[in-house]
Amino acid sequence: MAEAAATAGAGGSGTRSGSKQSTNPADNYHLARRRTLQVVVSSLLTEAGFESAEKASVETLTEMLQSYISEIGRSAKSYCEHTARTQPTLSDIVVTLVEMGFNVDTLPAYAKRSQRMVITARNEFPDPHTYIKTPTYREPVSDYQVLREKAASQRRDVERALTRFMAKTGETQSLFKDDVSTFPLIAARPFTIPYLTALLPSELEMQQMEETDSSEQDEQTDTENLALHISMEDSGAEKENTSVLQQNPSLSGSRNGEENIIDNPYLRPVKKPKIRRKK
Amino acid sequence: MPLTGVETARMNRKKGDKGFESPRPYKLTHQVVCINNINFQRKSVVGFVELTIFPTVANLNRIKLNSKQCRIYRVRINDLEAAFIYNDPTLEVCHSESKQRNLNYFSNAYAAAVSAVDPDAGNGELCIKVPSELWKHVDELKVLKIHINFSLDQPKGGLHFVVPSVEGSMAERGAHVFSCGYQNSTRFWFPCVDSYSELCTWKLEFTVDAAMVAVSNGDLVETVYTHDMRKKTFHYMLTIPTAASNISLAIGPFEILVDPYMHEVTHFCLPQLLPLLKHTTSYLHEVFEFYEEILTCRYPYSCFKTVFIDEAYVEVAAYASMSIFSTNLLHSAMIIDETPLTRRCLAQSLAQQFFGCFISRMSWSDEWVLKGISGYIYGLWMKKTFGVNEYRHWIKEELDRIVAYELKTGGVLLHPIFGGGKEKDNPASHLHFSIKHPHTLSWEYYTMFQCKAHLVMRLIENRISMEFMLQVFNKLLSLASTASSQKFQSHMWSQMLVSTSGFLKSISNVSGKDIQPLIKQWVDQSGVVKFYGSFAFNRKRNVLELEIKQDYTSPGTQKYVGPLKVTVQELDGSFNHTLQIEENSLKHDIPCHSKSRRNKKKKIPLMNGEEVDMDLSAMDADSPLLWIRIDPDMSVLRKVEFEQADFMWQYQLRYERDVVAQQESILALEKFPTPASRLALTDILEQEQCFYRVRMSACFCLAKIANSMVSTWTGPPAMKSLFTRMFCCKSCPNIVKTNNFMSFQSYFLQKTMPVAMALLRDVHNLCPKEVLTFILDLIKYNDNRKNKFSDNYYRAEMIDALANSVTPAVSVNNEVRTLDNLNPDVRLILEEITRFLNMEKLLPSYRHTITVSCLRAIRVLQKNGHVPSDPALFKSYAEYGHFVDIRIAALEAVVDYTKVDRSYEELQWLLNMIQDDPVPYVRHKILNMLTKNPPFTKNMESPLCNEALVDQLWKLMNSGTSHDWRLRCGAVDLYFTLFGLSRPSCLPLPELGLVLNLKEKKAVLNPTIIPEAVAINQEAANNPSSHPQLVGFQNPFSSSQDEEEIDMDTVHDSQAFISHHLNMLERPSTPGLSKYRPASSRSALIPQHSTGCDSTPTTKPQWSLELARKGTGKEQSPLEMGMHPVASAPLSVFTKESTASKHSDHHHHHHHEHKKKKKKHKHKHKHKHKHDSKEKDKEPFTFSSPASGRSIRSPSLSD
C-alpha cells in the first residue's frame, strides 16, 4: 500500500519509514516530514484518548493526513494560479477547504480547544538574524510621461496579442493576396441581430450607467410590488403584462385615485374573451 | 358626374378657398381595418377592411379604391357580393417585350401609369361594381358598406418584416413588422383610398401573438385575448378624421416605456434596448412643450407613440398619433455625436404630427405648405435648443444645398400647376422625371423640395414677422381641430386639409400684407438667384459704388427684382442699406458715413452694439470700409459671389459676429494664401467663444492655405502647436491628455483638427512625416478610461485622419502591389487599421463607427495603389447581417471599385443586391451611391455599357421595383445618369426587320380593332434605325410605336378597364386641345380604337402635355408639326419630309423608308374609312396614353 502511494505519490510521497536504503537528501527530507506527521498523528491519537496504537494503523493515518494536506496544497495552488498569482493567499486555502467539504467556521474553535497537545520543537529555531531580509526593488516610476508610455504600449501589446491570437485561431481575411500573416484581419461575421452589438454599450459601460440610475430602479421595484400587476411605473413589470395571463382583471378599477400609478392603455391588463353561447 | 383629376385640380385652384372638391363620386366616412392573422414565418397577413361611404352622385355604379400587392378574395357591398377588377398598370410600366429603351418614353409612361391609379384623380387599382340590387339605394345617396377580404403574402413594400434567423419563438427572436413607404403607400398593405385628402375615422384591430404588441394609430381601447388565450387583439379607435396614407402599424415583442413626464406618451423599442430607449426619449417632453407653446395649441391627438424598429425605411416616419423611428437612433448617455441628431429626428417627427398628420394636404401641389410649416417650426425648435448660431448655420447649410442642387439640375418647383396649358407651362422640362406625382419624383429632388419649402416659409416669416406666422399656424390648427370634432358632419372635415390658396389667404387675413410677389418668385417658379457683387470706393464723393450683377440664364436660376439688404461695416459703425434690384440697374451708390481716419484711436462699433479695438494697419488708408455683406439675413434664395480684398475678409472673419459671415469669409480666404489669412484663421481657432463649427471649418481652410503656401511656410505644420497647447500634456507635449469630453466644443475641435492636419502636404506633395507621427501618437496615447463619454467617434476620426494622410503610391513600372514594396509609412497606418478593425470584433464600438472608418481607409489605400485593389473584403462586410452603417460603407467601397476598375462582375453583384437585399434602405442606398459615383456616364465610353446592362436596368425600373416608389425612382435616376434621356448609345441599331415583324403582327390581328397608328409605328420604327443620332425627333414617334405594339401584344386589363370605365362616364370636353397639340394632330389622324381602347380623360391632357414637353427639348418637332395642323394630313409624308430635309446624308435609308411608308399609308386610309363608318358617334379627338389605352380585348365590366 505504501509502495503504491510512493509510486503514485502526487505531492510529498513517502517511502516506508523502515526502508533505510535510500540515502539521497530528498529521501531524507521525506523521511523527516513523515516522521513529523507521525508525531502529529500520534499526539492526535493521544488527545483522542488512545493509550497505544499499532504501527500499521499509525502508518495508515499518516498516509491519510499526508494526502489530505497534499490535496490542500495542490488545490490552493490551482486557485492561486487561476487568478494569475504565484503565491497563495489565505482565501485560496479557505476556498480549497470549502471545496473539500470542510467547514471552515469550526476551525478557530478547534484551534482554541483546551485539551490540545502542543508539540515542542525538537530543534532550536535558527538565529534571529537569519530571518532578516532586505528586499531590493526598483523605485516605482512616477514620471508621467513614462507611465503614459508604458500604459499605452502595454495596452497596445495586449490588444495586438489578443487580436493576433483571434486571427490565428479563426478565419481571416487579408489585404494582400501573397501574404496572409502580416496584417491578418479577423473575418467579418454577420450577426443575427446586428443592432444589438452596435447599439448596446459594453458590459463595463453598462455597469457605469446602472450605477448612476440605480436609485430610480429601486423606486420602480417598490411600485411594482405595490401595484400588483395592475398598472406599473415601468416596463419591467410590463413584460409580465404582455406575456403572462392576468389573473385579476377585475382589479383594474382600483387604479383610480392613486397618484403615482399611471393610466396608460398599454399597461392595462388584457381582457379575457367574452364567452359566447354555444349553439 | 365625377370630375377628372385635372378638372378638379383646376377647380381647386379657382376656388381653392371655397372648399375641397373631392375627385371621387362618394365620401368616405369611416373605415375598419382588421388584421386577424400575421404569420412571421411565412411573412403573410390576412384580414379585411370595411369602408363606409356615402355616394355623392345618384348613378354611382363603380367604386375605385387603391390596393397594391394585396390578394383580394371577396368584396361585398352591404352584404351583397360585388364584382371587382384589380389591376395595376404600375406593375409593369412599359410592356416587357418592348424594345423601347429611352428614358423619356419611360418617364412619360410611368407618369401616366401613376396617374391612372392616382386617388387624387379619383382613380384606383381596384374597381368595384355596385351590385344592381343596390342601384336604387345608391340613387337615394344612402350609405354603402364595402367589405373586402384580403391577404398579403411576402409583401415587398408597404409592410416590412424583420425576422432574425435564430432559435426560439418569434417574440424571442425579436421578429417584428412595420408599415413603411414613401408618401402615400398605405395601399401596399390594405385596400383604401390612398389619398391625403380623403379623411375618415378609423377602427383598427390587430390580432397578434400574446407575446407581441401591436402599435397603431389612435387610442388603444382594449386588448382582448382570443379564445385559445394564445393571441390577443388590440383594438384601436381613431376618432380624428385621418387620411389612409397616415395610417401605420408596428407589431413586435416591444418593450414598453411610458413617458415619465407625459403619461399619454408611450415609447416602444425592441427587446434589450430599454435602457437606451429611456435615455433617448427622456428629452421628448421638452419638444412637446415647445411646439405647444409656440403654436398655442394642444397636441391634437389624445396620445402619442414612438416605435423604434430595425431595418427602417427612413429614419423618421410620422403617422397619425405615432412615429416610427429607426432603432439606430437609440443611444446611451455616453454617446455625444448621436444625441443632437436623434433629438432632431424626434423634433422633426413631432412637427410633422401637427402639419402633415393632423393637418393633411388637399393635393400634391399643396405639399410644400405642410413640409414648409413643419420644417419651419422644427427650425424654430432648433434655434431654441441649439442656439441662434446653430440655427443660422443650419439655414446657411440648407440654403447652400438647395442652391447647389438647383444650379445642378435646373430647379425645384414648390407649387407645380398642371393645366392643359402650353408646353412652356410644363414646369419640369429640365428633369428626367415627372413632378406631377410624388411617386415619380427622384428621392433627391424630394429632399431638396422639403429643404426649399422650409426656407421659403422662413422668407415668408421675414416678410410678415414671426408673430403673424405663428398666428396663421394657430388659425389653421384651430380650424382643423374644430372640424375634427364634428363627428357627423364629414363635409366639414375638408377644413383639416390645407391648400396653397387657403394658406395664402390666411396669411393675408392675419398679416394684412401682400406676399404675392414672394410666392410668385419662390413658390410658383423654380430656380434660385445668383449674384455677383463687386465694389469700388469713390473717395471724392465718399461713396461706395456697389455693382451687383445677376446670372439668370443658366439652368436653375431666375431673375430677382426687389429689395436687397446690404450691410456695410465702416469705421464708424455698421450700416444697413436696402437696395432696390431692378431690371437694368447694376450700380448702386451707397453713401459712406465715416471719413477715413485711421489715426484716431477709437473703438469700432459693430452691428450688435459691441465696440472693439481693431488693428487697422492692414486696411486701405483711403477707405473707411471694413467689410461689406450682401443679403446678410439670407432673405433671398441665392448664391452670392462677392469680391472684396483679402484684408476685408480677414476683418470680417475676426470681427463680424454672425456665424454665416464668418463661414463665408473662411470660404473666401481659401483664395488668399497669405500669412495674414493664416493669422486670422489661427486666431479664430484659438478663440474659445467662437462658434465651434466655424472653428472646425477654419481648420480645413488653414490646411488648404498651408498647402498653397508650402514653400514659404515657417514653423511647425499648421495647427500642430495649437493642438499641442490645447489638448496635450504640459510636461510632455507629444502625449495627448487623457480624454475628457465634458466640453463638447473642444471635443469637436479635438476630433477635427487631426483630420484637417492630415490634409497637409509638403513640397513633394506628401503628408509631412511629422504630421503622420503626430497622428499615430494621438492614437497610441489615446486613453479613455477616465472619460464619462465614449470615444468611438473620436477614434473613428483618427482613422479618417490616417486615411487623409495617404498620398498616391509611387509606382515603378506598374508592379503588382505586394507587402515587400509597401511604403513604411503605409505599413504603420495599416498596422493601426488592422488592430482597430480586429478590436472591433472583440469590443464593438457604438454604431461600429470604427469599422466604418477602417473600411473607408482601406479603400483609400487601395485606390492610392498601396494595397492591391480588391473588393472581396468589402463584399463580405456588405452582406446582410452586418450593421447597416458598415454595410453602407462597404457598399460605397464596392461602388467605387466598380467605377475605378470598371468591373462588370461587381456591377452585377450590386445590381443583384438592389433586387434581392432584404433591407429596402440598403437597396435604395446602393442605387443612390451608384448614381452619385456612376461607373460611367452617358457621354463616356465604357466596356460596362452594353445592351445587357441596359436591358437589366430597364427591367429593374420597369417592373422590378414596382413595390417601392422610392426604389423605382432611384433606378430611373441611375438610368438617367448612365444613359441620359434618349436611347442608350451602346444599343445596336434596331434592325429593319422590326418593321416586318410589326406588319406580320398587324396582319394577324383583327383589322377593325387595330388602329392605323401601326402605320405610324413603322415610321417610328424606321426612324431610330436610320437616324439613331436624331434623338429628339424620334422620341414622340417611337413612343407611340411602343404603345401600339403593346396594344397588339397584350391585354392589360387594368388600363383597359380604367379607360373603359372612364369612357362610360361623361367625358369632359377638352376644347382647344387639338389646336396646339402635336399629339392631337396625330390622334386626329387616327380616329381610334373601339370602345375599350379609348383613353382616360384624365391621362389625356397629361399625355399630350408630355409630348409637348418632348417637343420643347427638341426644337424642330413641335415646330414642324405645327406646320401640318390639318388633321387629315398624312403624317407619314410629313415625317418623311422632315427627316429627309434635315438629314440628307441618310438618303439611302430614306428610300427604304419611303417605300414602306407608302404601303402603310394606304393601309391607314383603308382603316380610317372603316373607323369612320363604325364610330360616327365617337369623339374624333381621342388618343391613347401608354398607361391607359393599351388593351382592346380587355373584359368589359358591363357585361
Coordinates of C-alpha atoms in Angstrom, one line a residue, chain A residues 143-167 171-210 212-213 216-217 220 232-247 259-277, chain B residues 164-166 173-174 176 210-211 213-216 220-227 229 232 234 236 255-258 263-266 268 270-276 278 305 310 327-328 330 332-334 729 731-732 734-738 776 779-785 787 790 817-820 822 827 830-835 837-839 841-848 858 862 866-868 870 872-873 876-877 879-883:
Chain A
D143 CA 7.3 60.1 -14.2
Y144 CA 4.1 60.9 -16.0
Q145 CA 5.5 60.5 -19.5
V146 CA 6.9 57.1 -18.8
L147 CA 3.7 55.9 -17.2
R148 CA 1.6 57.0 -20.1
E149 CA 4.2 55.5 -22.5
K150 CA 4.1 52.3 -20.6
A151 CA 0.3 52.1 -20.3
A152 CA -0.1 52.8 -24.0
S153 CA 2.4 50.2 -25.1
Q154 CA 1.1 47.7 -22.7
R155 CA -2.4 48.1 -23.9
R156 CA -1.2 48.1 -27.4
D157 CA 0.7 44.9 -26.9
V158 CA -2.2 43.2 -25.2
E159 CA -4.6 44.3 -28.0
R160 CA -2.1 43.1 -30.6
A161 CA -1.5 39.8 -29.0
L162 CA -5.2 39.3 -28.5
T163 CA -6.2 40.1 -32.0
R164 CA -3.4 38.1 -33.4
F165 CA -4.5 35.2 -31.3
M166 CA -8.0 35.6 -32.5
A167 CA -6.8 35.9 -36.1
E171 CA -10.9 32.6 -40.1
T172 CA -9.1 35.6 -41.5
Q173 CA -9.1 37.9 -44.5
S174 CA -6.1 39.6 -46.0
L175 CA -5.4 42.7 -47.9
F176 CA -2.5 41.1 -49.7
K177 CA -3.0 38.0 -51.7
D178 CA 0.6 36.9 -51.3
D179 CA 0.7 37.4 -47.6
V180 CA -1.9 36.4 -45.1
S181 CA 0.0 36.7 -41.9
T182 CA 1.4 40.2 -41.6
F183 CA -1.9 42.1 -41.5
P184 CA -4.4 39.4 -40.6
L185 CA -7.9 40.7 -40.4
I186 CA -10.4 38.7 -38.4
A187 CA -13.1 37.7 -40.9
A188 CA -16.3 39.6 -40.9
R189 CA -19.0 37.6 -39.4
P190 CA -22.7 38.6 -39.8
F191 CA -24.8 38.8 -36.8
T192 CA -28.4 37.6 -36.5
I193 CA -29.4 40.7 -34.7
P194 CA -26.8 43.3 -35.7
Y195 CA -28.2 46.3 -34.0
L196 CA -27.7 44.8 -30.5
T197 CA -23.9 44.8 -30.7
A198 CA -23.9 48.1 -32.5
L199 CA -26.1 50.0 -30.0
L200 CA -25.7 48.4 -26.6
P201 CA -22.8 49.7 -24.6
S202 CA -20.2 47.1 -23.4
E203 CA -20.7 45.5 -20.1
L204 CA -18.3 47.8 -18.4
E205 CA -20.1 50.8 -19.7
M206 CA -23.4 49.3 -18.7
Q207 CA -22.2 49.0 -15.1
Q208 CA -21.3 52.6 -15.0
M209 CA -24.7 53.6 -16.3
E210 CA -26.5 51.3 -13.9
T212 CA -26.0 56.3 -12.0
D213 CA -29.6 55.4 -12.2
E216 CA -34.6 55.2 -10.0
Q217 CA -34.8 51.5 -10.3
Q220 CA -39.7 51.2 -9.6
M232 CA -46.9 49.9 -13.2
E233 CA -44.4 52.6 -13.5
D234 CA -42.2 50.7 -15.8
S235 CA -41.8 48.1 -18.3
G236 CA -40.0 45.6 -16.2
A237 CA -43.4 44.8 -15.0
E238 CA -44.9 45.4 -18.3
K239 CA -43.3 42.3 -19.7
E240 CA -45.3 40.4 -17.3
N241 CA -48.3 42.2 -18.5
T242 CA -47.7 41.2 -22.1
S243 CA -46.6 37.7 -21.6
V244 CA -48.4 36.4 -18.5
L245 CA -52.1 36.0 -18.3
Q246 CA -53.6 38.4 -15.9
Q247 CA -55.2 36.8 -13.0
E259 CA -51.4 59.4 -7.9
N260 CA -48.2 57.5 -8.6
I261 CA -50.0 55.0 -10.8
I262 CA -50.1 55.8 -14.5
D263 CA -53.2 55.1 -16.6
N264 CA -51.7 54.1 -19.9
P265 CA -53.7 51.8 -22.1
Y266 CA -50.6 49.6 -22.8
L267 CA -50.3 48.9 -19.1
R268 CA -53.8 47.8 -18.6
P269 CA -54.5 44.2 -18.2
V270 CA -55.5 42.1 -21.2
K271 CA -59.2 41.3 -21.1
K272 CA -60.5 37.8 -21.2
P273 CA -62.6 37.0 -24.2
K274 CA -66.3 37.1 -23.8
I275 CA -67.8 33.7 -23.6
R276 CA -70.1 33.1 -26.4
R277 CA -73.1 30.9 -26.0
Chain B
P164 CA -33.9 37.2 -37.4
S165 CA -32.9 33.6 -38.1
V166 CA -32.2 32.4 -34.6
R173 CA -36.2 36.3 -31.9
G174 CA -37.2 39.9 -31.9
H176 CA -41.3 42.5 -35.9
A210 CA -49.7 37.1 -26.9
A211 CA -46.1 38.0 -26.5
V213 CA -47.6 44.3 -29.1
A214 CA -49.4 45.9 -31.9
V215 CA -48.9 49.7 -32.1
S216 CA -51.1 51.7 -34.3
L220 CA -55.9 51.7 -27.7
V221 CA -59.4 50.9 -26.5
E222 CA -58.8 47.5 -25.2
T223 CA -56.8 44.4 -25.5
V224 CA -58.6 41.1 -25.5
Y225 CA -57.4 37.6 -25.6
T226 CA -58.6 35.2 -28.2
H227 CA -60.5 32.1 -27.0
M229 CA -55.6 32.6 -24.9
K232 CA -54.6 38.9 -28.2
F234 CA -55.5 45.2 -30.0
Y236 CA -57.7 51.0 -31.7
E255 CA -40.6 46.7 -24.6
I256 CA -42.9 49.4 -23.4
L257 CA -41.9 52.6 -21.7
V258 CA -44.5 55.1 -20.5
H263 CA -48.3 59.6 -19.4
E264 CA -50.2 59.6 -22.6
V265 CA -47.0 59.2 -24.5
T266 CA -45.7 55.7 -24.8
F268 CA -41.6 51.2 -27.7
L270 CA -37.0 46.1 -29.4
P271 CA -36.0 43.7 -26.6
Q272 CA -32.9 44.5 -24.6
L273 CA -32.8 48.2 -25.7
L274 CA -35.0 49.6 -22.9
P275 CA -32.1 51.4 -21.1
L276 CA -31.3 53.2 -24.4
K278 CA -35.2 55.6 -21.6
K305 CA -46.5 56.6 -29.6
D310 CA -34.8 47.8 -37.1
T327 CA -33.7 51.7 -33.9
N328 CA -30.3 53.0 -34.7
L330 CA -31.2 55.0 -29.8
S332 CA -26.9 55.8 -24.3
A333 CA -25.8 58.7 -22.2
M334 CA -22.2 58.1 -23.2
C729 CA 0.1 67.5 -21.6
S731 CA 5.1 68.3 -19.3
C732 CA 5.3 66.1 -22.4
N734 CA 3.9 64.7 -27.6
I735 CA 1.4 63.0 -25.4
V736 CA -2.2 63.9 -25.5
K737 CA -4.1 64.4 -22.3
T738 CA -6.4 61.6 -21.2
L776 CA -0.1 57.9 -34.8
I779 CA -3.8 57.1 -31.4
K780 CA -1.2 55.4 -29.3
Y781 CA -1.7 57.6 -26.3
N782 CA -5.4 57.8 -26.5
D783 CA -6.8 56.9 -23.1
N784 CA -10.5 57.0 -22.4
R785 CA -10.5 55.2 -19.1
N787 CA -13.9 59.7 -19.6
S790 CA -17.4 57.1 -25.3
R817 CA 1.3 45.6 -55.0
T818 CA 2.8 43.3 -52.5
L819 CA 3.8 43.5 -48.9
D820 CA 7.5 43.8 -49.8
L822 CA 4.9 48.6 -49.1
R827 CA 2.8 50.0 -43.1
L830 CA -2.1 49.6 -42.0
E831 CA -0.9 48.3 -38.7
E832 CA -3.2 50.6 -36.9
I833 CA -6.2 49.9 -39.1
T834 CA -5.7 46.2 -38.7
R835 CA -5.6 46.5 -35.0
L837 CA -10.6 46.6 -37.1
N838 CA -9.8 43.4 -35.2
M839 CA -10.5 45.0 -31.9
K841 CA -14.7 42.3 -33.4
L842 CA -14.0 41.9 -29.7
L843 CA -15.1 45.2 -28.3
P844 CA -17.5 46.7 -30.9
S845 CA -17.9 50.5 -30.8
Y846 CA -21.3 52.3 -30.9
R847 CA -22.8 52.0 -34.3
H848 CA -19.5 50.4 -35.4
I858 CA -8.7 50.6 -46.7
Q862 CA -6.4 50.6 -52.4
H866 CA -0.6 50.9 -51.8
V867 CA -2.7 47.8 -51.3
P868 CA -3.9 45.7 -54.2
D870 CA -9.7 44.0 -54.2
A872 CA -13.6 40.8 -51.6
L873 CA -13.2 42.3 -48.1
S876 CA -18.0 40.3 -47.1
Y877 CA -18.8 43.4 -44.9
E879 CA -23.6 41.2 -46.6
Y880 CA -26.9 41.1 -44.8
G881 CA -26.4 40.6 -41.1
H882 CA -23.9 43.4 -40.6
F883 CA -24.9 46.6 -39.0

